[in-house]
Coordinates of N, CA, C and O in Angstrom, one line a residue:
X1 N -4.8 6.2 12.6 CA -4.8 7.0 11.4 C -4.8 6.0 10.2 O -4.1 5.0 10.2
X2 N -5.7 6.2 9.3 CA -6.0 5.3 8.2 C -5.7 5.9 6.9 O -6.0 7.1 6.7
X3 N -5.0 5.2 6.0 CA -4.8 5.6 4.6 C -5.6 4.6 3.7 O -5.3 3.4 3.8
X4 N -6.5 5.0 2.9 CA -7.3 4.1 2.0 C -6.9 4.5 0.6 O -6.8 5.6 0.2
X5 N -6.7 3.4 -0.2 CA -6.5 3.5 -1.6 C -7.4 2.6 -2.3 O -7.7 1.5 -1.9
X6 N -8.0 3.1 -3.4 CA -8.9 2.3 -4.3 C -8.2 2.1 -5.6 O -7.6 3.0 -6.2
X7 N -8.2 0.8 -6.1 CA -7.5 0.5 -7.3 C -8.4 -0.3 -8.2 O -9.2 -1.1 -7.8
X8 N -8.2 -0.1 -9.5 CA -8.7 -1.0 -10.5 C -7.5 -1.8 -11.1 O -6.6 -1.2 -11.6
X9 N -7.7 -3.1 -11.0 CA -6.5 -4.0 -11.3 C -6.9 -4.7 -12.6 O -8.0 -5.3 -12.7
X10 N -5.9 -4.8 -13.4 CA -6.0 -5.5 -14.7 C -6.2 -7.0 -14.4 O -5.4 -7.5 -13.5
X11 N -7.1 -7.7 -15.0 CA -7.3 -9.1 -14.6 C -6.1 -10.0 -14.7 O -5.9 -10.8 -13.8
X12 N -5.2 -9.7 -15.6 CA -4.0 -10.6 -15.8 C -3.0 -10.3 -14.7 O -2.0 -11.0 -14.5
X13 N -3.2 -9.2 -13.9 CA -2.3 -8.9 -12.8 C -2.9 -9.0 -11.4 O -2.2 -8.6 -10.4
X14 N -4.0 -9.7 -11.3 CA -4.7 -9.8 -10.0 C -3.8 -10.5 -9.0 O -3.7 -10.0 -7.8
X15 N -3.2 -11.6 -9.3 CA -2.4 -12.3 -8.4 C -1.2 -11.5 -7.9 O -0.9 -11.5 -6.7
X16 N -0.5 -10.9 -8.9 CA 0.7 -10.1 -8.5 C 0.3 -8.9 -7.7 O 1.0 -8.5 -6.7
X17 N -0.9 -8.3 -8.0 CA -1.4 -7.2 -7.2 C -1.6 -7.6 -5.7 O -1.2 -7.0 -4.8
X18 N -2.3 -8.7 -5.6 CA -2.7 -9.2 -4.2 C -1.4 -9.5 -3.4 O -1.3 -9.3 -2.2
X19 N -0.4 -10.1 -4.1 CA 0.9 -10.4 -3.4 C 1.6 -9.1 -3.0 O 2.2 -9.0 -1.9
X20 N 1.6 -8.1 -3.9 CA 2.3 -6.8 -3.6 C 1.6 -6.0 -2.5 O 2.2 -5.3 -1.7
X21 N 0.3 -5.9 -2.6 CA -0.5 -5.0 -1.8 C -1.1 -5.6 -0.5 O -1.7 -5.0 0.3
X22 N -1.0 -6.9 -0.4 CA -1.6 -7.6 0.7 C -0.8 -7.4 2.0 O 0.2 -6.7 2.1
X23 N -1.3 -8.0 3.1 CA -0.7 -7.8 4.4 C 0.8 -8.2 4.6 O 1.4 -7.8 5.5
X24 N 1.2 -9.1 3.7 CA 2.6 -9.5 3.7 C 3.4 -9.0 2.5 O 4.5 -9.5 2.2
X25 N 2.8 -8.1 1.7 CA 3.4 -7.7 0.5 C 4.5 -6.7 0.6 O 4.9 -6.3 1.8
X26 N 5.1 -6.2 -0.5 CA 6.2 -5.3 -0.5 C 5.9 -4.0 0.2 O 6.7 -3.4 0.9
X27 N 4.6 -3.5 0.0 CA 4.3 -2.3 0.7 C 4.2 -2.4 2.2 O 4.8 -1.6 2.9
X28 N 3.6 -3.5 2.7 CA 3.5 -3.7 4.1 C 4.9 -3.9 4.7 O 5.3 -3.4 5.8
X29 N 5.8 -4.6 4.0 CA 7.2 -4.8 4.5 C 7.9 -3.4 4.6 O 8.7 -3.2 5.5
X30 N 7.7 -2.5 3.6 CA 8.3 -1.2 3.7 C 7.8 -0.5 4.9 O 8.5 0.1 5.7
X31 N 6.4 -0.5 5.1 CA 5.8 0.3 6.2 C 6.2 -0.3 7.6 O 6.2 0.4 8.6
X32 N 6.5 -1.6 7.6 CA 6.8 -2.3 8.9 C 8.1 -1.7 9.5 O 8.4 -2.0 10.6
X33 N 8.8 -1.0 8.7 CA 10.1 -0.3 9.3 C 9.8 0.7 10.3 O 10.6 1.2 11.0
X34 N 8.5 1.1 10.3 CA 8.0 2.1 11.3 C 7.3 1.4 12.5 O 6.4 0.6 12.2
X35 N 7.7 1.8 13.7 CA 7.0 1.2 14.8 C 5.6 1.6 14.9 O 4.7 0.9 15.5
X36 N 5.2 2.7 14.2 CA 3.8 3.2 14.2 C 2.9 2.5 13.2 O 1.7 2.8 13.2
X37 N 3.4 1.6 12.4 CA 2.6 0.9 11.4 C 1.9 -0.2 12.1 O 2.5 -1.1 12.8
X38 N 0.5 -0.3 11.9 CA -0.3 -1.3 12.6 C -0.8 -2.4 11.7 O -1.3 -3.4 12.2
X39 N -0.6 -2.2 10.4 CA -1.0 -3.3 9.5 C -1.7 -2.8 8.3 O -2.1 -1.6 8.2
X40 N -1.9 -3.7 7.3 CA -2.6 -3.4 6.0 C -3.6 -4.4 5.8 O -3.4 -5.6 6.1
X41 N -4.8 -4.0 5.4 CA -5.9 -4.9 4.9 C -6.1 -4.7 3.4 O -6.0 -3.5 2.9
X42 N -6.3 -5.8 2.7 CA -6.6 -5.7 1.3 C -8.0 -6.3 1.1 O -8.3 -7.4 1.5
X43 N -8.9 -5.5 0.6 CA -10.3 -5.9 0.3 C -10.6 -5.9 -1.2 O -10.1 -5.0 -1.9
X44 N -11.4 -6.8 -1.6 CA -11.8 -6.8 -3.0 C -13.3 -6.6 -3.0 O -14.0 -7.0 -2.1
X45 N -13.7 -5.9 -4.1 CA -15.1 -5.6 -4.3 C -15.8 -6.8 -4.9 O -15.6 -7.1 -6.1
X46 N -16.6 -7.5 -4.1 CA -17.3 -8.7 -4.6 C -18.2 -8.3 -5.8 O -18.5 -9.2 -6.7
X47 N -18.8 -7.1 -5.9 CA -19.7 -6.7 -6.9 C -19.0 -6.2 -8.2 O -19.7 -6.1 -9.2
X48 N -17.7 -5.9 -8.1 CA -17.0 -5.3 -9.2 C -15.6 -6.0 -9.3 O -14.7 -5.5 -8.6
X49 N -15.5 -7.0 -10.1 CA -14.2 -7.7 -10.3 C -13.1 -6.7 -10.6 O -13.3 -5.8 -11.5
X50 N -12.0 -6.9 -10.0 CA -10.8 -6.1 -10.3 C -10.7 -4.8 -9.5 O -9.8 -4.1 -9.7
X51 N -11.7 -4.5 -8.7 CA -11.6 -3.4 -7.8 C -11.2 -3.8 -6.4 O -11.8 -4.7 -5.8
X52 N -10.2 -3.1 -5.9 CA -9.6 -3.4 -4.6 C -9.5 -2.1 -3.8 O -9.4 -1.0 -4.3
X53 N -9.5 -2.3 -2.4 CA -9.2 -1.2 -1.5 C -8.2 -1.7 -0.5 O -8.2 -2.8 0.0
X54 N -7.1 -0.9 -0.3 CA -6.2 -1.2 0.7 C -6.4 -0.2 1.9 O -6.8 1.0 1.6
X55 N -6.3 -0.7 3.1 CA -6.4 0.1 4.3 C -5.1 0.0 5.1 O -4.8 -1.1 5.6
X56 N -4.3 1.0 5.1 CA -3.1 1.0 5.9 C -3.4 1.7 7.2 O -3.9 2.8 7.3
X57 N -3.1 1.0 8.3 CA -3.4 1.5 9.7 C -2.1 2.0 10.3 O -1.1 1.2 10.4
X58 N -2.2 3.2 10.9 CA -1.0 3.8 11.6 C -1.4 4.3 12.9 O -2.6 4.6 13.1
X59 N -0.5 4.3 13.8 CA -0.8 4.8 15.2 C -1.1 6.3 15.1 O -2.1 6.8 15.7
X60 N -0.3 7.1 14.3 CA -0.6 8.5 14.1 C -0.2 8.9 12.7 O 0.5 8.2 12.0
X61 N -0.7 10.1 12.3 CA -0.3 10.6 11.0 C 1.2 10.9 11.0 O 1.9 10.8 10.0
X62 N 1.8 11.3 12.1 CA 3.2 11.6 12.2 C 4.0 10.3 11.9 O 5.0 10.4 11.2
X63 N 3.6 9.2 12.3 CA 4.3 7.9 12.0 C 4.2 7.7 10.5 O 5.2 7.3 9.9
X64 N 3.1 7.9 9.9 CA 3.0 7.7 8.4 C 3.9 8.7 7.7 O 4.6 8.3 6.8
X65 N 3.8 10.0 8.0 CA 4.7 11.0 7.4 C 6.1 10.7 7.6 O 6.9 10.9 6.6
X66 N 6.5 10.2 8.7 CA 7.9 9.9 9.0 C 8.4 8.7 8.1 O 9.5 8.8 7.6
X67 N 7.7 7.7 7.9 CA 8.1 6.6 7.0 C 8.2 7.1 5.6 O 9.1 6.7 4.9
X68 N 7.4 8.0 5.2 CA 7.5 8.5 3.8 C 8.8 9.3 3.7 O 9.5 9.2 2.7
X69 N 9.1 10.2 4.7 CA 10.3 11.0 4.6 C 11.5 10.1 4.6 O 12.5 10.3 3.8
X70 N 11.6 9.1 5.5 CA 12.7 8.3 5.7 C 13.0 7.3 4.5 O 14.1 6.9 4.3
X71 N 11.9 6.9 3.8 CA 12.0 5.9 2.7 C 11.4 6.4 1.4 O 10.9 5.5 0.6
X72 N 11.5 7.7 1.1 CA 10.8 8.2 -0.1 C 11.4 7.6 -1.4 O 10.6 7.3 -2.3
X73 N 12.7 7.3 -1.4 CA 13.2 6.7 -2.6 C 12.7 5.3 -2.9 O 12.3 5.0 -4.0
X74 N 12.6 4.5 -1.9 CA 12.0 3.1 -2.0 C 10.5 3.2 -2.3 O 10.0 2.5 -3.1
X75 N 9.8 4.1 -1.6 CA 8.4 4.3 -1.9 C 8.2 4.7 -3.3 O 7.3 4.1 -4.0
X76 N 8.9 5.6 -3.9 CA 8.8 6.0 -5.2 C 9.1 4.9 -6.2 O 8.4 4.7 -7.2
X77 N 10.1 4.1 -5.9 CA 10.5 3.0 -6.8 C 9.3 1.9 -6.8 O 8.9 1.5 -7.8
X78 N 8.8 1.6 -5.6 CA 7.7 0.6 -5.5 C 6.5 1.2 -6.3 O 5.8 0.4 -7.0
X79 N 6.2 2.4 -6.1 CA 5.0 3.0 -6.8 C 5.2 2.9 -8.3 O 4.2 2.5 -9.0
X80 N 6.3 3.2 -8.8 CA 6.6 3.1 -10.2 C 6.5 1.6 -10.7 O 5.9 1.3 -11.7
X81 N 7.2 0.7 -9.9 CA 7.2 -0.7 -10.3 C 5.8 -1.3 -10.3 O 5.5 -2.2 -11.1
X82 N 4.9 -0.9 -9.3 CA 3.6 -1.5 -9.2 C 2.6 -0.9 -10.1 O 1.4 -1.4 -10.2
X83 N 2.9 0.3 -10.7 CA 2.0 1.0 -11.5 C 1.4 0.1 -12.6 O 0.2 0.3 -13.0
X84 N 2.2 -0.8 -13.2 CA 1.8 -1.6 -14.3 C 0.6 -2.5 -13.9 O -0.1 -3.0 -14.7
X85 N 0.4 -2.8 -12.6 CA -0.6 -3.7 -12.1 C -2.0 -3.1 -12.2 O -3.0 -3.9 -12.2
X86 N -2.1 -1.8 -12.2 CA -3.4 -1.2 -12.1 C -3.7 -0.4 -13.4 O -2.9 -0.1 -14.2

């Protein structure tokens, strides 16, 4: 099960964005609390600077839904904190 997100990142926040959304970032660390999380890929658009795609891989949709239910407060906080980057 894959979750894809597309982002436009402000140039001054590119490094912070890559650190937060990359395979070892805060989002991946949150998701790693679920045994069903298989990893995150962070891709940048070579043709359009500042455009990124994240791909979160899950064993099943149920695993993804479960981590959201169990950690919704932290998910919401991270979403709010990282909003400034995009």
